Amino acid sequence: MDSVLSVSLGEIALKGLNRKYFEDKLIKHIRNAIKDIGFEKIYKEQGKIYIEAEEHNFPQMTNRLRKVFGLVYISPCIRVGKDVADIEKAALDIMKHKMEKEKISTFKIETNRADKNFPIKSPDFSRQMGGFILKNFDKLSVDVHKPDTFLFIDIKQNVYVYTDKIKGHGGMPIGTNGKGLLLLSGGIDSPVAGFLMAKRGVEISAVHYHSYPFTSERAEEKVKDLAAILSRYTGKIKMYSVNLLDIQKELNAKCPEKEMTILSRRFMMRIAERIALENELNALITGESLGQVASQTIEGITMTNESVNLPVFRPLIGLDKVDIIEIAKDIETFDTSVLPFEDCCTVFLPKHPVTKPKIEDIEASEEALDINFLVDQAIEGMKITIIE
């Protein structure tokens, strides 16, 4: 009788012939997440992944694994053979342990007989094991509708007995859906956007714009802190820091003040696209939410889209701010995002920004600018930091 951790897969289970590719990616991320804690073996068995390790490390491992995308549940299990007496002993042990931690009055057995050679069908075995538990715990009763706890029995090559399903974030393993460049600011939204796209399997790099010395070094450190929190979920992040000040000065001198935000945004997108193409990244990711600020109207977003050719992922586009804040708190970026340090968007901020820009007006304003030179100049001064 051994203790193991089981990992339940989400969408990966639906991947058909490509399933092995996704499972192998996921196992790689699991290994990376727990390698410093230590484990003996990771193996697959009929739809789940199992980890052999010291039982006293299970809580720390579970906390790490909850942040690995692609997992929906993690369960500490007792693993036994198919001898019914061994299964009964495992069920007794795990129920005793559960009742020591929690007040339990009712239970329900759920058996999953993946090995059809096991002679007792799932409903019959659940009834048999239910009777065994009732016989050994006189204060327990069965409730098939709303039990205090479930006792799960998975019958495969081995038999796994467990009560707890600790929820993970689900999604897809990082790196199974391409690579994206996140426009990362010091605000609440963009770290959440990066988290959500990473959850869909996108490997994340980041670009951050600053206006030093108009913005402080501490403001940039805040963004690095946010990237470090995000990297708990995404793995290491390559972050490009670009000074936008010379471009902002040029815009301030030669273009209408009301277009400052949209024009700055178009430069950010152009620089991001150049970085993405030079580093084989497949898409740009922004934290825009429709109607949240002046540049995030349909017309404003159309203007920024017109400046690039790469796909632009906007996972927050239909979310309310309260929804975004809720996710930010859950992934622990919120407290850092609300620290009071300025970002480049506050430099040369127009009093009355245009909210319904027209492409002919924007392109006419940009005719006064040497766009390629300004983009080249910004990228030449760029700094790169690896965050993990």
Coordinates of N, CA, C and O in Angstrom, one line a residue, residues 54-147:
E54 N 7.6 11.4 -1.5 CA 7.4 11.3 0.0 C 6.1 11.9 0.4 O 5.8 13.1 0.0
E55 N 5.3 11.2 1.2 CA 4.0 11.7 1.5 C 4.0 13.1 2.2 O 3.1 13.9 2.0
H56 N 5.0 13.3 3.0 CA 5.0 14.6 3.7 C 5.3 15.8 2.8 O 5.1 16.9 3.2
N57 N 5.7 15.5 1.6 CA 5.8 16.6 0.6 C 4.6 16.9 -0.2 O 4.6 17.8 -1.0
F58 N 3.5 16.1 0.0 CA 2.3 16.2 -0.8 C 1.7 17.6 -0.8 O 1.3 18.2 -1.8
P59 N 1.6 18.2 0.4 CA 1.0 19.6 0.5 C 1.7 20.6 -0.3 O 1.1 21.4 -1.1
Q60 N 3.1 20.6 -0.2 CA 3.9 21.6 -1.0 C 3.8 21.3 -2.5 O 3.7 22.2 -3.3
M61 N 3.8 20.0 -2.8 CA 3.7 19.6 -4.3 C 2.3 20.1 -4.8 O 2.2 20.6 -5.9
T62 N 1.3 19.8 -4.0 CA -0.1 20.2 -4.5 C -0.2 21.7 -4.8 O -0.7 22.1 -5.8
N63 N 0.4 22.5 -3.9 CA 0.4 23.9 -4.0 C 1.1 24.3 -5.3 O 0.6 25.2 -6.1
R64 N 2.2 23.7 -5.6 CA 2.9 24.0 -6.9 C 2.1 23.5 -8.1 O 2.0 24.2 -9.1
L65 N 1.6 22.3 -8.0 CA 0.9 21.7 -9.2 C -0.4 22.5 -9.5 O -0.8 22.5 -10.7
R66 N -1.0 23.1 -8.5 CA -2.3 23.9 -8.8 C -2.0 25.0 -9.8 O -2.9 25.5 -10.5
K67 N -0.7 25.5 -9.9 CA -0.4 26.5 -10.8 C 0.1 26.0 -12.2 O 0.4 26.8 -13.1
V68 N 0.1 24.7 -12.4 CA 0.5 24.2 -13.7 C -0.8 24.0 -14.6 O -1.7 23.3 -14.2
F69 N -0.8 24.7 -15.7 CA -1.9 24.7 -16.6 C -2.1 23.3 -17.2 O -1.1 22.7 -17.7
G70 N -3.3 22.8 -17.4 CA -3.6 21.5 -17.9 C -4.1 20.5 -16.9 O -4.6 19.5 -17.3
L71 N -4.0 20.9 -15.6 CA -4.4 20.0 -14.5 C -5.8 20.5 -14.0 O -6.0 21.7 -13.8
V72 N -6.7 19.6 -13.8 CA -8.0 20.1 -13.3 C -8.2 19.7 -11.8 O -8.8 20.4 -11.0
Y73 N -7.6 18.5 -11.5 CA -7.7 18.1 -10.1 C -6.4 17.4 -9.7 O -5.7 16.8 -10.5
I74 N -6.0 17.6 -8.4 CA -4.9 16.8 -7.8 C -5.5 16.1 -6.6 O -6.2 16.7 -5.8
S75 N -5.1 14.8 -6.5 CA -5.7 14.0 -5.4 C -4.6 13.1 -4.7 O -3.9 12.4 -5.4
P76 N -4.4 13.3 -3.4 CA -3.6 12.3 -2.7 C -4.3 11.0 -2.6 O -5.5 10.9 -2.2
C77 N -3.7 9.9 -3.0 CA -4.3 8.6 -3.2 C -3.5 7.5 -2.4 O -2.3 7.7 -2.1
I78 N -4.2 6.5 -2.0 CA -3.6 5.2 -1.6 C -3.6 4.3 -2.8 O -4.7 4.0 -3.4
R79 N -2.5 3.7 -3.2 CA -2.4 2.8 -4.3 C -2.2 1.4 -3.8 O -1.3 1.1 -3.0
V80 N -3.1 0.5 -4.3 CA -3.0 -0.9 -3.8 C -3.2 -1.8 -5.1 O -3.5 -1.3 -6.2
G81 N -3.1 -3.1 -4.9 CA -3.4 -4.1 -5.9 C -4.9 -4.3 -6.0 O -5.7 -3.6 -5.3
K82 N -5.3 -5.3 -6.7 CA -6.7 -5.6 -6.9 C -7.3 -6.6 -6.0 O -8.5 -7.0 -6.1
D83 N -6.6 -6.9 -5.0 CA -7.1 -7.8 -3.9 C -8.2 -7.0 -3.1 O -7.8 -5.9 -2.6
V84 N -9.4 -7.5 -3.0 CA -10.4 -6.7 -2.3 C -10.1 -6.4 -0.9 O -10.4 -5.3 -0.4
A85 N -9.4 -7.3 -0.2 CA -9.0 -7.0 1.2 C -8.0 -5.8 1.3 O -8.1 -5.0 2.2
D86 N -7.1 -5.7 0.3 CA -6.2 -4.5 0.2 C -7.0 -3.2 0.0 O -6.7 -2.2 0.5
I87 N -8.0 -3.3 -0.9 CA -8.8 -2.1 -1.2 C -9.6 -1.7 0.0 O -9.7 -0.5 0.3
E88 N -10.1 -2.7 0.7 CA -10.9 -2.4 2.0 C -10.0 -1.7 3.0 O -10.4 -0.7 3.6
K89 N -8.8 -2.2 3.1 CA -7.8 -1.6 4.1 C -7.5 -0.2 3.7 O -7.5 0.7 4.6
A90 N -7.3 0.1 2.4 CA -7.0 1.4 1.9 C -8.2 2.3 2.2 O -8.0 3.5 2.6
A91 N -9.4 1.8 2.0 CA -10.6 2.6 2.2 C -10.8 3.0 3.7 O -11.1 4.1 4.0
L92 N -10.5 2.0 4.6 CA -10.5 2.3 6.0 C -9.5 3.4 6.4 O -9.9 4.3 7.1
D93 N -8.3 3.2 5.9 CA -7.3 4.2 6.3 C -7.6 5.6 5.8 O -7.5 6.6 6.6
I94 N -8.1 5.7 4.6 CA -8.3 7.0 4.1 C -9.5 7.7 4.7 O -9.6 8.9 4.9
M95 N -10.5 6.9 5.0 CA -11.7 7.4 5.7 C -11.4 7.9 7.1 O -11.8 8.9 7.6
K96 N -10.6 7.1 7.8 CA -10.1 7.5 9.2 C -9.4 8.8 9.1 O -9.6 9.7 9.9
H97 N -8.5 8.9 8.2 CA -7.7 10.1 8.0 C -8.6 11.3 7.7 O -8.4 12.4 8.3
K98 N -9.6 11.1 6.9 CA -10.5 12.2 6.5 C -11.3 12.6 7.7 O -11.5 13.8 8.0
M99 N -11.8 11.7 8.5 CA -12.6 12.0 9.7 C -11.8 12.6 10.8 O -12.3 13.3 11.7
E100 N -10.5 12.4 10.8 CA -9.6 13.1 11.8 C -9.5 14.6 11.5 O -9.3 15.4 12.4
K101 N -9.6 14.9 10.2 CA -9.4 16.3 9.8 C -10.7 17.1 9.7 O -10.8 18.3 9.9
E102 N -11.8 16.4 9.4 CA -13.1 17.1 9.1 C -14.3 16.3 9.8 O -14.2 15.1 10.1
K103 N -15.3 17.1 10.1 CA -16.5 16.5 10.7 C -17.3 15.8 9.5 O -17.9 16.5 8.7
I104 N -17.4 14.5 9.5 CA -18.0 13.8 8.4 C -19.2 12.9 9.0 O -18.9 12.1 9.9
S105 N -20.4 13.1 8.5 CA -21.5 12.2 8.9 C -22.0 11.3 7.8 O -22.6 10.3 8.1
T106 N -21.8 11.8 6.5 CA -22.4 11.0 5.4 C -21.3 10.8 4.3 O -20.4 11.7 4.2
F107 N -21.5 9.8 3.5 CA -20.5 9.6 2.5 C -21.2 8.9 1.3 O -22.3 8.4 1.4
K108 N -20.5 8.9 0.2 CA -20.9 8.1 -1.0 C -19.7 7.5 -1.7 O -18.6 8.2 -1.8
I109 N -19.8 6.3 -2.1 CA -18.7 5.6 -2.9 C -19.0 5.8 -4.4 O -20.1 5.6 -4.9
E110 N -17.9 6.2 -5.1 CA -17.9 6.2 -6.5 C -16.8 5.4 -7.1 O -15.6 5.7 -6.8
T111 N -17.1 4.3 -7.8 CA -16.1 3.4 -8.3 C -16.1 3.6 -9.9 O -17.1 3.7 -10.5
N112 N -14.8 3.7 -10.3 CA -14.6 3.8 -11.8 C -13.8 2.6 -12.2 O -12.6 2.5 -11.9
R113 N -14.4 1.6 -12.8 CA -13.7 0.3 -13.2 C -13.2 0.4 -14.6 O -13.9 0.0 -15.6
A114 N -12.0 1.1 -14.8 CA -11.4 1.2 -16.1 C -10.9 -0.2 -16.6 O -11.0 -0.5 -17.8
D115 N -10.5 -1.0 -15.7 CA -10.0 -2.4 -16.0 C -11.3 -3.3 -16.0 O -11.7 -3.7 -14.9
K116 N -11.8 -3.7 -17.2 CA -13.0 -4.5 -17.3 C -12.8 -5.9 -16.9 O -13.7 -6.7 -16.8
N117 N -11.5 -6.3 -16.7 CA -11.2 -7.7 -16.2 C -11.5 -7.8 -14.7 O -11.6 -8.9 -14.2
F118 N -11.6 -6.7 -14.0 CA -12.0 -6.8 -12.6 C -13.4 -7.3 -12.5 O -14.3 -6.9 -13.2
P119 N -13.6 -8.4 -11.7 CA -14.8 -9.2 -11.8 C -16.1 -8.5 -11.3 O -17.2 -9.0 -11.6
I120 N -16.0 -7.4 -10.5 CA -17.2 -6.8 -9.9 C -17.4 -5.5 -10.6 O -16.6 -4.6 -10.7
K121 N -18.6 -5.3 -11.1 CA -19.0 -4.1 -11.9 C -19.0 -2.9 -10.9 O -19.2 -3.0 -9.7
S122 N -18.8 -1.7 -11.5 CA -18.7 -0.5 -10.6 C -19.8 -0.3 -9.6 O -19.6 -0.1 -8.4
P123 N -21.1 -0.3 -10.1 CA -22.2 -0.1 -9.1 C -22.2 -1.1 -8.0 O -22.4 -0.8 -6.8
D124 N -22.0 -2.4 -8.4 CA -22.0 -3.4 -7.4 C -20.8 -3.3 -6.4 O -21.0 -3.5 -5.2
F125 N -19.6 -2.9 -6.9 CA -18.5 -2.7 -6.0 C -18.7 -1.5 -5.1 O -18.3 -1.5 -3.9
S126 N -19.3 -0.4 -5.6 CA -19.6 0.7 -4.7 C -20.6 0.3 -3.6 O -20.4 0.7 -2.4
R127 N -21.6 -0.5 -3.9 CA -22.5 -1.0 -2.8 C -21.7 -1.9 -1.8 O -21.9 -1.8 -0.6
Q128 N -20.9 -2.7 -2.4 CA -20.1 -3.7 -1.5 C -19.2 -2.9 -0.5 O -19.2 -3.1 0.7
M129 N -18.5 -1.9 -1.1 CA -17.6 -1.1 -0.3 C -18.4 -0.1 0.7 O -17.9 0.1 1.8
G130 N -19.6 0.3 0.2 CA -20.4 1.1 1.1 C -20.8 0.4 2.4 O -20.7 0.9 3.5
G131 N -21.2 -0.9 2.1 CA -21.5 -1.8 3.3 C -20.4 -2.0 4.2 O -20.5 -2.0 5.4
F132 N -19.2 -2.1 3.6 CA -18.0 -2.3 4.4 C -17.7 -1.1 5.3 O -17.4 -1.2 6.5
I133 N -17.8 0.1 4.7 CA -17.6 1.3 5.5 C -18.6 1.5 6.6 O -18.3 1.8 7.7
L134 N -19.9 1.2 6.3 CA -20.9 1.3 7.3 C -20.6 0.3 8.5 O -20.9 0.7 9.7
K135 N -20.2 -0.8 8.1 CA -19.9 -1.8 9.2 C -18.7 -1.4 10.1 O -18.7 -1.7 11.3
N136 N -17.8 -0.6 9.6 CA -16.6 -0.2 10.4 C -16.7 1.2 11.0 O -15.9 1.6 11.8
F137 N -17.7 2.0 10.6 CA -17.9 3.4 11.1 C -19.4 3.5 11.5 O -20.2 3.9 10.6
D138 N -19.7 3.3 12.8 CA -21.1 3.2 13.1 C -21.8 4.6 13.1 O -23.0 4.7 13.2
K139 N -21.0 5.7 13.1 CA -21.5 7.1 13.1 C -21.8 7.6 11.7 O -22.3 8.7 11.5
L140 N -21.4 6.8 10.7 CA -21.5 7.3 9.3 C -22.8 6.7 8.6 O -23.2 5.6 9.0
S141 N -23.3 7.5 7.7 CA -24.5 6.9 6.9 C -24.2 7.3 5.5 O -23.4 8.2 5.1
V142 N -25.0 6.7 4.6 CA -24.8 6.9 3.1 C -25.8 8.0 2.7 O -26.9 8.1 3.2
D143 N -25.3 9.0 1.9 CA -26.1 10.0 1.3 C -25.7 10.1 -0.2 O -24.6 10.6 -0.5
V144 N -26.5 9.6 -1.1 CA -26.1 9.5 -2.5 C -26.4 10.8 -3.2 O -25.9 11.0 -4.3
H145 N -27.1 11.8 -2.5 CA -27.4 13.0 -3.2 C -26.4 14.2 -2.8 O -25.9 14.9 -3.6
K146 N -26.2 14.3 -1.5 CA -25.3 15.4 -1.0 C -24.5 14.9 0.2 O -24.7 15.4 1.3
P147 N -23.5 14.1 -0.1 CA -22.7 13.5 1.0 C -21.7 14.6 1.5 O -21.3 15.5 0.8

